[in-house]
mmCIF file of C-alpha atoms and ligand atoms in Angstrom:
data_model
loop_
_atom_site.group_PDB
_atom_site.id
_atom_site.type_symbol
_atom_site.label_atom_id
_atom_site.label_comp_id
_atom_site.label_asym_id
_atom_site.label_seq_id
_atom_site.Cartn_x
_atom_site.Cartn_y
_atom_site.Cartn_z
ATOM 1 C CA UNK A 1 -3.874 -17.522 -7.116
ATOM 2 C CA UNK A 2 -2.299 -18.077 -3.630
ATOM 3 C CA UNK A 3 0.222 -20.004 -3.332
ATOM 4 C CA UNK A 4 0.206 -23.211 -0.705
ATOM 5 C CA UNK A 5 1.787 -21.391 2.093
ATOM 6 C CA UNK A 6 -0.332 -18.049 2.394
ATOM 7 C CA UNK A 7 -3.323 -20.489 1.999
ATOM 8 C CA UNK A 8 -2.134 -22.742 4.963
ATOM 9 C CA UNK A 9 -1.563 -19.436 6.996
ATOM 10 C CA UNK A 10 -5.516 -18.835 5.445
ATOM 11 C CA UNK A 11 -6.444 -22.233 6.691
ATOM 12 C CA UNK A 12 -4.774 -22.513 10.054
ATOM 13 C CA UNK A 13 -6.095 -19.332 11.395
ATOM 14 C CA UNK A 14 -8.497 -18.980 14.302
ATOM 15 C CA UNK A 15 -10.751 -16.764 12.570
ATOM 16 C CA UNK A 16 -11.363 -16.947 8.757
ATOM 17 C CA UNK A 17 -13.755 -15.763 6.116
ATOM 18 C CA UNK A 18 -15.288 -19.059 6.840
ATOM 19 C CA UNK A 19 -16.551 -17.790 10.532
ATOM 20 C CA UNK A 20 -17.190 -14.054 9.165
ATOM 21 C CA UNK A 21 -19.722 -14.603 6.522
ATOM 22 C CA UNK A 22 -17.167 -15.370 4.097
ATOM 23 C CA UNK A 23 -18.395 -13.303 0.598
ATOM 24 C CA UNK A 24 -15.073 -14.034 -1.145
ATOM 25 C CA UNK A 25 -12.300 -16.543 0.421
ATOM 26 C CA UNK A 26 -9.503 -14.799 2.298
ATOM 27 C CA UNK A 27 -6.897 -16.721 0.011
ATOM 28 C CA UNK A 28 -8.573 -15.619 -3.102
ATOM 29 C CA UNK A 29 -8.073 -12.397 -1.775
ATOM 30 C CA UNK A 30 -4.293 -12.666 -1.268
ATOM 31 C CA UNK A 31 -4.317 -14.437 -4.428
ATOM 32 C CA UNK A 32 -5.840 -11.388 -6.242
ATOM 33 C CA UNK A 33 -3.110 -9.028 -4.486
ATOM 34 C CA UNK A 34 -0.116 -11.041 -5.532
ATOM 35 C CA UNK A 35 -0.540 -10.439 -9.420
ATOM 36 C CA UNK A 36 0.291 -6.775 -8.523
ATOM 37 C CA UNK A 37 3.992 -7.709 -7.449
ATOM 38 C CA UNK A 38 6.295 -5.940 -9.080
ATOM 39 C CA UNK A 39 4.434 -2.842 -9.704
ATOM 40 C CA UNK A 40 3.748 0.990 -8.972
ATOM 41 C CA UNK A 41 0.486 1.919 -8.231
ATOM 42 C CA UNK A 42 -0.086 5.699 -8.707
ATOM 43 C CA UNK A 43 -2.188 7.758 -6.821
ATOM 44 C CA UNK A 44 -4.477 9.671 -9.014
ATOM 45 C CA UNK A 45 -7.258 12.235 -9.424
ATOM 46 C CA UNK A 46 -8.786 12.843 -11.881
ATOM 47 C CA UNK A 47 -9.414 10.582 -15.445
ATOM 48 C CA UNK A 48 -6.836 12.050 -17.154
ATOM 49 C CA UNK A 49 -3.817 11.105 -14.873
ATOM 50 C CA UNK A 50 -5.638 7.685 -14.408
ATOM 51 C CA UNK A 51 -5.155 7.088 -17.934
ATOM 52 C CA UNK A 52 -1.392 8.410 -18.080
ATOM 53 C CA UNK A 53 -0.603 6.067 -15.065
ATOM 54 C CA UNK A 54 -2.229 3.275 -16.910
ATOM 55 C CA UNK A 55 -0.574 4.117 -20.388
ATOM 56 C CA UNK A 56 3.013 4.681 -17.964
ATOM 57 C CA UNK A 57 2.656 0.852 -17.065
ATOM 58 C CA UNK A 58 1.357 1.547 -13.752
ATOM 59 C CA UNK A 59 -0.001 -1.932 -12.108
ATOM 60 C CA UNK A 60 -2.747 0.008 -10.351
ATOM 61 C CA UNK A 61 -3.960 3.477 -9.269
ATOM 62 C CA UNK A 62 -5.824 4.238 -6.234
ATOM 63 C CA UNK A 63 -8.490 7.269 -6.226
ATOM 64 C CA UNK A 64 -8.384 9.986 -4.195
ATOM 65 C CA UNK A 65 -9.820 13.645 -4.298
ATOM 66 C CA UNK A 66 -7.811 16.725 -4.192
ATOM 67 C CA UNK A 67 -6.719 17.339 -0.669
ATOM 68 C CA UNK A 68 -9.233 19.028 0.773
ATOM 69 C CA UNK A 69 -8.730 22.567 2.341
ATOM 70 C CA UNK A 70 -6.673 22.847 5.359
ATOM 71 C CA UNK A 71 -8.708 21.054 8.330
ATOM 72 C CA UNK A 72 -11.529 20.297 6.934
ATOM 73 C CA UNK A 73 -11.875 16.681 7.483
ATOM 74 C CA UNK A 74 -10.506 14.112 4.148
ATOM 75 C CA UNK A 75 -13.091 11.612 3.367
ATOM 76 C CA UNK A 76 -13.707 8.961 0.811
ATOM 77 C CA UNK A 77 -13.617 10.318 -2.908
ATOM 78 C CA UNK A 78 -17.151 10.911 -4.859
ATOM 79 C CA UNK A 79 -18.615 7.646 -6.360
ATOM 80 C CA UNK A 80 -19.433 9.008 -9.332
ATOM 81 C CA UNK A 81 -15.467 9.694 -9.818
ATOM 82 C CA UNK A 82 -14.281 6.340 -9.334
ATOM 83 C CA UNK A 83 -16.861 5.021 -11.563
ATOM 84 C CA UNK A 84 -15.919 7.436 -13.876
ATOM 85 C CA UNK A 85 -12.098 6.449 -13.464
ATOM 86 C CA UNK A 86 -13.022 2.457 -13.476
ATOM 87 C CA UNK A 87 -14.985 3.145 -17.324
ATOM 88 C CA UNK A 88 -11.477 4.574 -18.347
ATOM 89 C CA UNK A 89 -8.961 2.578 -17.284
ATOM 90 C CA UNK A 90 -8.273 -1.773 -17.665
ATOM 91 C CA UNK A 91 -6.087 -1.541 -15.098
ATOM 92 C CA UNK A 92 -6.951 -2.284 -11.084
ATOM 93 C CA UNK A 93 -8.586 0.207 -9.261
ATOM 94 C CA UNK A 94 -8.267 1.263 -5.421
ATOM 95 C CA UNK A 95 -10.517 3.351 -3.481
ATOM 96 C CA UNK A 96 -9.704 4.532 -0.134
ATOM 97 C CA UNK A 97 -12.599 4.604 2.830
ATOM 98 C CA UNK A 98 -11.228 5.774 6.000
ATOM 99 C CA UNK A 99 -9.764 3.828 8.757
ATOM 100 C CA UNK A 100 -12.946 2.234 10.727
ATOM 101 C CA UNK A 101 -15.579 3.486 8.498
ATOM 102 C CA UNK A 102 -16.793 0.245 7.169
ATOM 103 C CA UNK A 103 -20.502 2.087 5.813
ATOM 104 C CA UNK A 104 -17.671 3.704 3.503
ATOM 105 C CA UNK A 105 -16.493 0.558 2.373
ATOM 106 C CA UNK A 106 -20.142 -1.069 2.064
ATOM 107 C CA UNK A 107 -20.962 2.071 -0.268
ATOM 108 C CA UNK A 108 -17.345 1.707 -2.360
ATOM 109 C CA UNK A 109 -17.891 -1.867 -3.026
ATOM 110 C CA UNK A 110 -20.992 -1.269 -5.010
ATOM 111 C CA UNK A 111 -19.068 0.885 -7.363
ATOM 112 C CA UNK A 112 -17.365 -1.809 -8.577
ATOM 113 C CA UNK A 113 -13.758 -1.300 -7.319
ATOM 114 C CA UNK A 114 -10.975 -4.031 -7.196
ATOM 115 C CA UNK A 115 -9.203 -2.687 -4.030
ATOM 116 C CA UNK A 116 -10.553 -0.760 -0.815
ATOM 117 C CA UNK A 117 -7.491 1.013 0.670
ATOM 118 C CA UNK A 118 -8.842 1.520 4.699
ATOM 119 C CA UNK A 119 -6.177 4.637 4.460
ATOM 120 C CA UNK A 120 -4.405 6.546 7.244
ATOM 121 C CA UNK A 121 -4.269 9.745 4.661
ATOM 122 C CA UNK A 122 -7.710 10.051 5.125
ATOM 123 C CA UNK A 123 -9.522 11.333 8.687
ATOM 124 C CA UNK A 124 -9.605 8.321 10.632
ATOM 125 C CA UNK A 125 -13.744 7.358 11.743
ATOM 126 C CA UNK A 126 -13.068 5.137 14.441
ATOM 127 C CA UNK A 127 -9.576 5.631 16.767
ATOM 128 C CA UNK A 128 -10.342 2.013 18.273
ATOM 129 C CA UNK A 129 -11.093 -0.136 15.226
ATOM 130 C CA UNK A 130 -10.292 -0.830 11.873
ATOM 131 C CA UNK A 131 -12.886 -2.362 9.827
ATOM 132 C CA UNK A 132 -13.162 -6.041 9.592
ATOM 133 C CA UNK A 133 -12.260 -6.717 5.852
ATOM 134 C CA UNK A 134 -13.477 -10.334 6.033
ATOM 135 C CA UNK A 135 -16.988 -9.051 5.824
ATOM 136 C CA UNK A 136 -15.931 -7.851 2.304
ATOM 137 C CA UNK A 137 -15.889 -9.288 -1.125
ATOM 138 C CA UNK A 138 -13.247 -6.734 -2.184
ATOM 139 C CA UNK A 139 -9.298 -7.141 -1.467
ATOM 140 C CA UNK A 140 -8.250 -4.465 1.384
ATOM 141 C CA UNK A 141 -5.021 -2.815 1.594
ATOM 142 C CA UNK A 142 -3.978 -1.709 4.598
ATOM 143 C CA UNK A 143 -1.278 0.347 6.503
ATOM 144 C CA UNK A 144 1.299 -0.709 8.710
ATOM 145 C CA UNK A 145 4.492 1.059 10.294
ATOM 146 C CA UNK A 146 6.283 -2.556 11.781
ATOM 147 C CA UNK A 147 5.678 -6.065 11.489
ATOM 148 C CA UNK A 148 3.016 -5.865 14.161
ATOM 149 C CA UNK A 149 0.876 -4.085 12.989
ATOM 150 C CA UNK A 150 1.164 -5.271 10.099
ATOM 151 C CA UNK A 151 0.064 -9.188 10.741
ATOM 152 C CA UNK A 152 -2.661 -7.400 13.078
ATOM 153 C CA UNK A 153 -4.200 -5.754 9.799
ATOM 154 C CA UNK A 154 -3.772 -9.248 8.052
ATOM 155 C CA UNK A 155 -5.742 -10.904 11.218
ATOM 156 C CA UNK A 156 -8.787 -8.377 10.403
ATOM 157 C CA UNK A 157 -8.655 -9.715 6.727
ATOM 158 C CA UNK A 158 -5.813 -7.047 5.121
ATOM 159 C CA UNK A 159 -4.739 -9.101 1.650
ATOM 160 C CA UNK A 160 -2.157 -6.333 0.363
ATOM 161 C CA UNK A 161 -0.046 -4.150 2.448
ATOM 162 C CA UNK A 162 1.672 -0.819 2.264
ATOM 163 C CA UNK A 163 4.265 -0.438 4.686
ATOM 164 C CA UNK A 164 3.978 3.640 5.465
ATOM 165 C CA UNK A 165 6.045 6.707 6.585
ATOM 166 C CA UNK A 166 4.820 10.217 5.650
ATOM 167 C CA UNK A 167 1.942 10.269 4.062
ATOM 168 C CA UNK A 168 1.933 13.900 3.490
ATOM 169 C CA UNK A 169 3.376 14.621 0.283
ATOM 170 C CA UNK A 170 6.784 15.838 1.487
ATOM 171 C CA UNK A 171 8.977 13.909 -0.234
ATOM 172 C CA UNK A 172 10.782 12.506 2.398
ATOM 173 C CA UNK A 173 11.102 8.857 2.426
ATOM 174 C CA UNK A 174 12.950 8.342 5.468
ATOM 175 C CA UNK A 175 10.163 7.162 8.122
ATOM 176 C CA UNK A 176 9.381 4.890 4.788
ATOM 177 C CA UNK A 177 12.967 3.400 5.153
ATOM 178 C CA UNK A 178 12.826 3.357 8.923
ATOM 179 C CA UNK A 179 9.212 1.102 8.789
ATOM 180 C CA UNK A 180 10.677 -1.032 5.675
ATOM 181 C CA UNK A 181 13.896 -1.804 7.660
ATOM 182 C CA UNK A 182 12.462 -2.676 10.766
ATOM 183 C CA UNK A 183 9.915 -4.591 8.867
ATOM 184 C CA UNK A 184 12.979 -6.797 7.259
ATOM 185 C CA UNK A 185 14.671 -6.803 10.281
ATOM 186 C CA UNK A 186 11.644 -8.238 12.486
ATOM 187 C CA UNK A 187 11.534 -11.048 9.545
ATOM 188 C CA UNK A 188 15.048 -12.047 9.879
ATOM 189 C CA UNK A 189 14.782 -11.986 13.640
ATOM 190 C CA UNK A 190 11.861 -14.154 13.632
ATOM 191 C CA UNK A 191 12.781 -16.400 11.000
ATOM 192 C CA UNK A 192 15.968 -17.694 13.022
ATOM 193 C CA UNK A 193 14.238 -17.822 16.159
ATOM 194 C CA UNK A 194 14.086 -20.917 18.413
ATOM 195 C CA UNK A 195 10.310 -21.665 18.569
ATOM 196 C CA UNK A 196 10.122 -21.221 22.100
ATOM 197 C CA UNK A 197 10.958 -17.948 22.156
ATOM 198 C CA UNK A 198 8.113 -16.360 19.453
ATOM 199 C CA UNK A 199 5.427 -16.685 22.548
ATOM 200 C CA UNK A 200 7.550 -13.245 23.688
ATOM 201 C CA UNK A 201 8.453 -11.767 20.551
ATOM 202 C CA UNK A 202 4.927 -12.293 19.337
ATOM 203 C CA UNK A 203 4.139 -9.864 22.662
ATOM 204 C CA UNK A 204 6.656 -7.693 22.099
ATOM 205 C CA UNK A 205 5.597 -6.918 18.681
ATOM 206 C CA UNK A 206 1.917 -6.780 19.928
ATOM 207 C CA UNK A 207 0.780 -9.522 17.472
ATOM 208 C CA UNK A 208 -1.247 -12.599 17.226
ATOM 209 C CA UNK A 209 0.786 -15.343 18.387
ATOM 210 C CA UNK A 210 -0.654 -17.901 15.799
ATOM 211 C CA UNK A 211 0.145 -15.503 12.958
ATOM 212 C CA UNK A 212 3.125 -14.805 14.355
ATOM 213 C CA UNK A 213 4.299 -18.938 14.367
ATOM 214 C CA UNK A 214 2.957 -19.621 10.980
ATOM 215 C CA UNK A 215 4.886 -16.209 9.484
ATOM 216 C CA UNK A 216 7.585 -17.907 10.902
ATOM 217 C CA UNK A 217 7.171 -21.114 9.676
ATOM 218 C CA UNK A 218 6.247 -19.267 5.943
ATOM 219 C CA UNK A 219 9.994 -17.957 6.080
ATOM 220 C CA UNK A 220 8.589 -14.523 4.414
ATOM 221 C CA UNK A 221 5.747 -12.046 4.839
ATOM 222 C CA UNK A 222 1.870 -13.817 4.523
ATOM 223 C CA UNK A 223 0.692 -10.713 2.015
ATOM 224 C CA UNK A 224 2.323 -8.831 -0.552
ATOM 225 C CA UNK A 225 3.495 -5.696 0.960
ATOM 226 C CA UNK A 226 4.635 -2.271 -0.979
ATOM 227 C CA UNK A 227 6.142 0.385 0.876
ATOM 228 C CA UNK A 228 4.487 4.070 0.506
ATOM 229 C CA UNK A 229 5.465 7.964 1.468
ATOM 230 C CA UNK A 230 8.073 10.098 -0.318
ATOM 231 C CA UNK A 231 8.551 7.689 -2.846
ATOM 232 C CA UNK A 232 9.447 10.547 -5.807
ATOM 233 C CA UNK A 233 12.304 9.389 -8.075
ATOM 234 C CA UNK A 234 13.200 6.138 -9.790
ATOM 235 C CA UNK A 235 15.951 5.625 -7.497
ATOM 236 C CA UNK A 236 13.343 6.006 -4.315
ATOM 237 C CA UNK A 237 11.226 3.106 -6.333
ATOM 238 C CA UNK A 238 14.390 0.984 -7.026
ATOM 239 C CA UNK A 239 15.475 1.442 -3.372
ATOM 240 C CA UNK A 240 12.445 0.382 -1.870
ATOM 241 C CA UNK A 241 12.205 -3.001 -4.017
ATOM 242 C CA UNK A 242 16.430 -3.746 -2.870
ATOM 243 C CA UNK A 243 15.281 -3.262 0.604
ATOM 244 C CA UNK A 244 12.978 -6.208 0.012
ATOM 245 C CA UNK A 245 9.216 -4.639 -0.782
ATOM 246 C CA UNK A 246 6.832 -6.136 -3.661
ATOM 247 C CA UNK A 247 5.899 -2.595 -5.415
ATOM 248 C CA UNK A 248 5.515 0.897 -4.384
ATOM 249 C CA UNK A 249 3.094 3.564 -4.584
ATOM 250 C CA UNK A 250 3.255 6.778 -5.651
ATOM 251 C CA UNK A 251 1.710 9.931 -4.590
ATOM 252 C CA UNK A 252 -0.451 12.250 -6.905
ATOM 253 C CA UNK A 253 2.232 15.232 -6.618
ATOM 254 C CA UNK A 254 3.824 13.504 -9.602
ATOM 255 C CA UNK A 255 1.321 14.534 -11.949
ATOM 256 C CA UNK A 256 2.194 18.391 -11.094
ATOM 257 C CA UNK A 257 5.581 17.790 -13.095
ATOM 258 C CA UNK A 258 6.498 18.944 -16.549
ATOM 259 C CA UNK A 259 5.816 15.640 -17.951
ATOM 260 C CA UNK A 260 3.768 13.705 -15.904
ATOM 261 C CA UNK A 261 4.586 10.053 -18.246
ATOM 262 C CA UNK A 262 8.108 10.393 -18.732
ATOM 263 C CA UNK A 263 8.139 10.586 -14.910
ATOM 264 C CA UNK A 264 5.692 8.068 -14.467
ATOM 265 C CA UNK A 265 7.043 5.664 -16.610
ATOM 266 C CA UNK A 266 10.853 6.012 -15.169
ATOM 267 C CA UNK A 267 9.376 4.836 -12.013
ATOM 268 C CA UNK A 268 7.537 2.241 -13.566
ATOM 269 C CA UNK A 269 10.910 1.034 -15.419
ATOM 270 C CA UNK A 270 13.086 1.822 -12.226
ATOM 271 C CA UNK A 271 10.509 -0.973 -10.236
ATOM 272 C CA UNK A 272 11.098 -3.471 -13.116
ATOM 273 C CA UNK A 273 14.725 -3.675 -13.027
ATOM 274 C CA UNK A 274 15.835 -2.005 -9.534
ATOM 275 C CA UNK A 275 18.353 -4.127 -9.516
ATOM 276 C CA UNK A 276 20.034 -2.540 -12.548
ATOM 277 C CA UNK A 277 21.788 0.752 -12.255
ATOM 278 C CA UNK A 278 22.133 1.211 -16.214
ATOM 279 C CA UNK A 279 18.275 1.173 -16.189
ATOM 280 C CA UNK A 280 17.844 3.331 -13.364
ATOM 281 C CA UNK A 281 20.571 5.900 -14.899
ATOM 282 C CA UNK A 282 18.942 6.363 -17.607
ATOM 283 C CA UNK A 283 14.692 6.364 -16.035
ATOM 284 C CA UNK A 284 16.884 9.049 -13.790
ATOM 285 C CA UNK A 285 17.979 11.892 -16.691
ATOM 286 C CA UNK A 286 14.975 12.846 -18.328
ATOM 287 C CA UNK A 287 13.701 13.891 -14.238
ATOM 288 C CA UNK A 288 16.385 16.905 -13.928
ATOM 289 C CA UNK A 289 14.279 19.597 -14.716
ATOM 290 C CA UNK A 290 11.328 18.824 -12.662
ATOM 291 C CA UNK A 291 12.767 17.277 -9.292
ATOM 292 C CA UNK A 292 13.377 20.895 -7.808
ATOM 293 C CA UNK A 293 10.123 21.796 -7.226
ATOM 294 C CA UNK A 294 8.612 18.589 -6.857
ATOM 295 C CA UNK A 295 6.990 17.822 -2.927
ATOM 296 C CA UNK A 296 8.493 20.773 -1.900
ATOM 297 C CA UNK A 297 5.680 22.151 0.907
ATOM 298 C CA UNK A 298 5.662 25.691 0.856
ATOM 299 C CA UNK A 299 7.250 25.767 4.408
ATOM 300 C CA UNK A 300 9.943 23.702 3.328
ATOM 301 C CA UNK A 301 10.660 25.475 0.346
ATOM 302 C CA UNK A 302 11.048 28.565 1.979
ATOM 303 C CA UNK A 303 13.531 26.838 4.613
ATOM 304 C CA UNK A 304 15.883 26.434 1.365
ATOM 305 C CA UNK A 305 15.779 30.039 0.903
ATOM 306 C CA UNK A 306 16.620 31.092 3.985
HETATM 307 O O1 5RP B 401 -2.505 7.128 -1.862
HETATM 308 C C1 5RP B 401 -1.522 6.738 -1.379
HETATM 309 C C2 5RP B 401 -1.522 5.596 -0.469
HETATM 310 O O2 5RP B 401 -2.848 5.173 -0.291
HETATM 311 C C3 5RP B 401 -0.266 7.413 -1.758
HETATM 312 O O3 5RP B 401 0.291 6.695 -2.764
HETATM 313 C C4 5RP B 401 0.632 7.630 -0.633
HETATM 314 O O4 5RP B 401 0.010 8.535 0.226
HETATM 315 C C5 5RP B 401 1.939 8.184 -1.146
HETATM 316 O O5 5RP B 401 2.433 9.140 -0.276
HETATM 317 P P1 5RP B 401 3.356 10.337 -0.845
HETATM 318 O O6 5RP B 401 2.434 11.344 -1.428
HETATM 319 O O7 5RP B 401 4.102 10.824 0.365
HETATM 320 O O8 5RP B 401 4.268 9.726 -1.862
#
């Protein structure tokens, strides 16, 4: 359940479920995303690696398909898969739809899901809008690269973030760091801001204004917010949750190692106690043998070679 404040920024905002034919109350929504603090949610596709990420301690896994071939355009995954995945598993399940593409979202919802992801890995369906999530019963996660865009995807009804770098499968969690850390930065900025000056920061950052003031008067972020991209090893996971995030997620290239549970699991462990560098020693040996290869593109392995 949501605690007071995120339901007072619920309650003081201009538009709400309420006005937007409220199926399922914004707050529950929030409410819903907040028991997944604290966790990784793997990236998964097919039943099989659902069910390791679930046995691994994973607090979720979201859906996709196998990439699909080079330019062809990636779209939501089959129905009949993420039924097939929600039969197997206890654990939450996330579906992406892609960004705009709310007929996606209508269909998804039927199958029963607990999370829509409106995902930037997919092809985007509408470069001017994202869908408006209040029209939903489902939870939405959402995307976000900075603090503005973040509490803009919260305004169209976002109750779980992922704060995003590279999507791609490199490896590389830097732009992940870079969003995180401005992100944290924005927060502390804001939070010790005279009043009278969030009118300009609130431009700056090309964000509501009222969000803006009550994030401020909150003292944290409105939503739960996990970072995502390049997150790999245990020590990725454990850096992400010391920089300040609620839970990671994990891309599907993990499965392609050795042994897809020990590795699963270490991140799983390294997330519980990130703060704890015996734990995180220890989720980091068993990885040794299957790090080399791991989210290595085949342009970027041959670059080592050379
Ligand atoms: O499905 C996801 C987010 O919706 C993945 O978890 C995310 O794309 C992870 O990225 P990477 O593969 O770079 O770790």
């Amino acid at each position: 359940m949501a605690d007071d404040g995120v339901v007072a920024v619920y309650t003081n905002n201009a538009i709400t479920d309420a006005t937007m034919k409220n199926p399922n109350p914004f707050s529950i929504k929030v409410g819903m995303a907040q028991m997944l603090r604290g966790g990784a949610v793997f990236e998964v596709t097919t039943v099989e690696q659902a069910k390791i990420a679930e046995e691994a301690g994973g607090c979720a896994i979201v859906v996709s398909e196998l990439p699909p071939v080079q330019g062809a355009a990636a779209r939501m995954a089959d129905p009949s898969l993420i039924k097939e995945i929600k039969r197997a598993v206890s654990i939450p399940v996330i579906a992406k739809a892609r960004v705009g593409h709310f007929v996606e979202a209508q269909i998804l919802e039927t199958t029963g899901v607990d999370y829509i992801d409106e995902s930037e890995v997919l092809t985007p369906a509408d470069e001017d809008h994202h869908i408006n999530k209040h029209n939903f019963r489902v939870p939405f996660v959402c995307g976000c690269n900075g603090l503005g865009t973040m509490l803009m995807r919260v305004r169209e009804g976002a109750a779980l973030i992922r704060i995003e770098g590279d999507l791609s499968g490199s490896g590389n969690i830097a732009e992940t760091v870079r969003n995180v850390r401005s992100v944290m930065g924005d927060m502390r900025v804001l939070t010790n801001m005279d009043d009278d000056e969030v009118f300009s920061f609130a431009k700056k950052i090309s964000a509501p204004y009222d969000l803006v003031a009550q994030t401020k008067q909150l003292g944290r972020l409105p939503v739960v917010h996990f970072a995502a991209g390049g997150i790999v090893t245990p020590a990725d996971a454990a850096f992400m949750m010391q920089l300040g995030c609620d839970g990671v997620f994990v891309g599907s290239e993990i499965f392609n190692s050795a042994d897809p549970y020990k590795r699963t699991r270490a991140i799983v462990q390294a997330v519980r106690h990130y703060s704890d560098p015996h734990v995180l020693a220890e989720a980091s040996c068993v990885l040794v043998d299957a790090m080399a290869g791991l989210n290595l593109s085949e342009d970027r392995v041959e670059q080592y070679e050379t």
